[in-house]
Short mmCIF file of C-alpha atoms in Angstrom, two decimals:
data_model
loop_
_atom_site.label_atom_id
_atom_site.label_comp_id
_atom_site.label_asym_id
_atom_site.label_seq_id
_atom_site.Cartn_x
_atom_site.Cartn_y
_atom_site.Cartn_z
CA MET A 1 -17.29 -14.05 -4.33
CA VAL A 2 -20.59 -15.01 -6.29
CA LEU A 3 -21.70 -17.27 -3.35
CA PHE A 4 -21.24 -14.49 -0.96
CA ILE A 5 -23.39 -12.11 -2.99
CA ILE A 6 -26.05 -14.72 -3.31
CA ALA A 7 -25.91 -15.28 0.53
CA LEU A 8 -26.21 -11.59 1.23
CA LEU A 9 -29.17 -11.22 -1.07
CA LEU A 10 -30.87 -14.13 0.48
CA LEU A 11 -30.38 -12.67 3.95
CA LEU A 12 -31.98 -9.49 2.67
CA ILE A 13 -34.78 -11.13 0.98
CA LEU A 14 -35.84 -13.74 3.33
CA PRO A 15 -37.18 -11.73 6.40
CA ASN A 16 -39.21 -9.65 3.92
CA LEU A 17 -40.80 -12.65 2.40
CA ASN A 18 -41.81 -13.88 5.91
CA ARG A 19 -43.37 -10.42 6.71
CA GLN A 20 -45.17 -10.45 3.39
CA ARG A 21 -46.53 -13.82 4.02
CA GLU A 22 -47.95 -13.01 7.35
CA ARG A 23 -49.44 -9.87 5.97
CA ALA A 24 -51.12 -11.92 3.24
CA GLU A 25 -52.43 -14.38 5.80
CA ALA A 26 -53.85 -11.61 7.93
CA THR A 27 -55.52 -10.03 4.92
CA HIS A 28 -57.01 -13.36 3.99
CA ARG A 29 -58.23 -13.88 7.43
CA GLN A 30 -59.96 -10.49 7.59
CA ALA A 31 -61.62 -11.05 4.21
CA MET A 32 -62.93 -14.47 5.44
CA VAL A 33 -64.26 -12.84 8.57
CA GLY A 34 -66.01 -10.35 6.42
CA ARG A 35 -67.48 -13.18 4.31
CA VAL A 36 -68.80 -15.17 7.22
CA GLN A 37 -70.14 -12.04 8.78
CA THR A 38 -72.17 -11.41 5.70
CA GLN A 39 -73.52 -14.78 5.60
CA VAL A 40 -74.50 -14.67 9.31
CA ASP A 41 -76.22 -11.45 8.56
CA LEU A 42 -78.10 -13.01 5.61
CA TYR A 43 -79.00 -16.12 7.85
CA LEU A 44 -80.39 -13.73 10.66
CA ASN A 45 -82.34 -11.77 8.08
CA ASP A 46 -83.94 -15.00 6.79
CA HIS A 47 -84.44 -16.48 10.28
CA PRO A 48 -85.31 -13.49 12.60
CA ASP A 49 -86.32 -15.85 15.55
CA GLN A 50 -82.69 -17.38 15.80
CA LYS A 51 -80.79 -16.12 18.88
CA SER A 52 -77.43 -17.46 17.79
CA VAL A 53 -75.87 -19.08 14.74
CA SER A 54 -73.35 -21.87 14.26
CA PHE A 55 -71.37 -22.95 11.24
CA SER A 56 -73.67 -25.95 10.96
CA ASP A 57 -76.66 -23.63 10.63
CA LEU A 58 -74.76 -21.74 7.78
CA ARG A 59 -73.96 -24.97 6.04
CA LYS A 60 -77.43 -26.51 6.29
CA GLY A 61 -78.91 -23.50 4.84
CA ASP A 62 -76.36 -23.25 2.09
CA TYR A 63 -75.06 -19.88 3.27
CA LEU A 64 -71.61 -21.26 3.23
CA THR A 65 -70.03 -23.87 0.91
CA LYS A 66 -68.14 -26.73 2.46
CA GLU A 67 -64.88 -25.30 1.35
CA GLN A 68 -65.69 -21.92 2.80
CA MET A 69 -66.58 -23.41 6.06
CA GLU A 70 -63.32 -25.65 6.17
CA LYS A 71 -61.30 -22.35 5.40
CA ALA A 72 -63.01 -20.60 8.21
CA GLN A 73 -62.39 -23.31 10.66
CA LYS A 74 -58.81 -23.55 9.58
CA LEU A 75 -58.30 -20.02 10.12
CA LYS A 76 -59.98 -20.31 13.47
CA ILE A 77 -62.95 -17.89 12.85
CA VAL A 78 -65.40 -18.13 15.58
CA ILE A 79 -69.12 -17.01 15.53
CA LYS A 80 -70.29 -15.69 18.90
CA GLY A 81 -73.83 -14.73 19.02
CA HIS A 82 -74.16 -12.52 15.89
CA ASP A 83 -70.51 -11.49 15.63
CA VAL A 84 -67.67 -13.07 13.84
CA LYS A 85 -64.19 -13.08 15.19
CA GLY A 86 -60.97 -13.94 13.55
#
């Protein structure tokens, strides 16, 4: 009887945990997109002659740390021209 109750609780809890994990990942991705977009804007403000920006530009100019750049690439965030997409 106790095992049945535990199994029932697990069946109710696990789908909710997966949804919450997906929401947390989406929120983290959006926050990272915003952070990278801010750094792109700062870079373009400092380099108005630039037509496009890459992660290597942001890294060379110390606009992003190595860890931030790795997270952004892991989350498949892309810089297209002046816009950041996640």
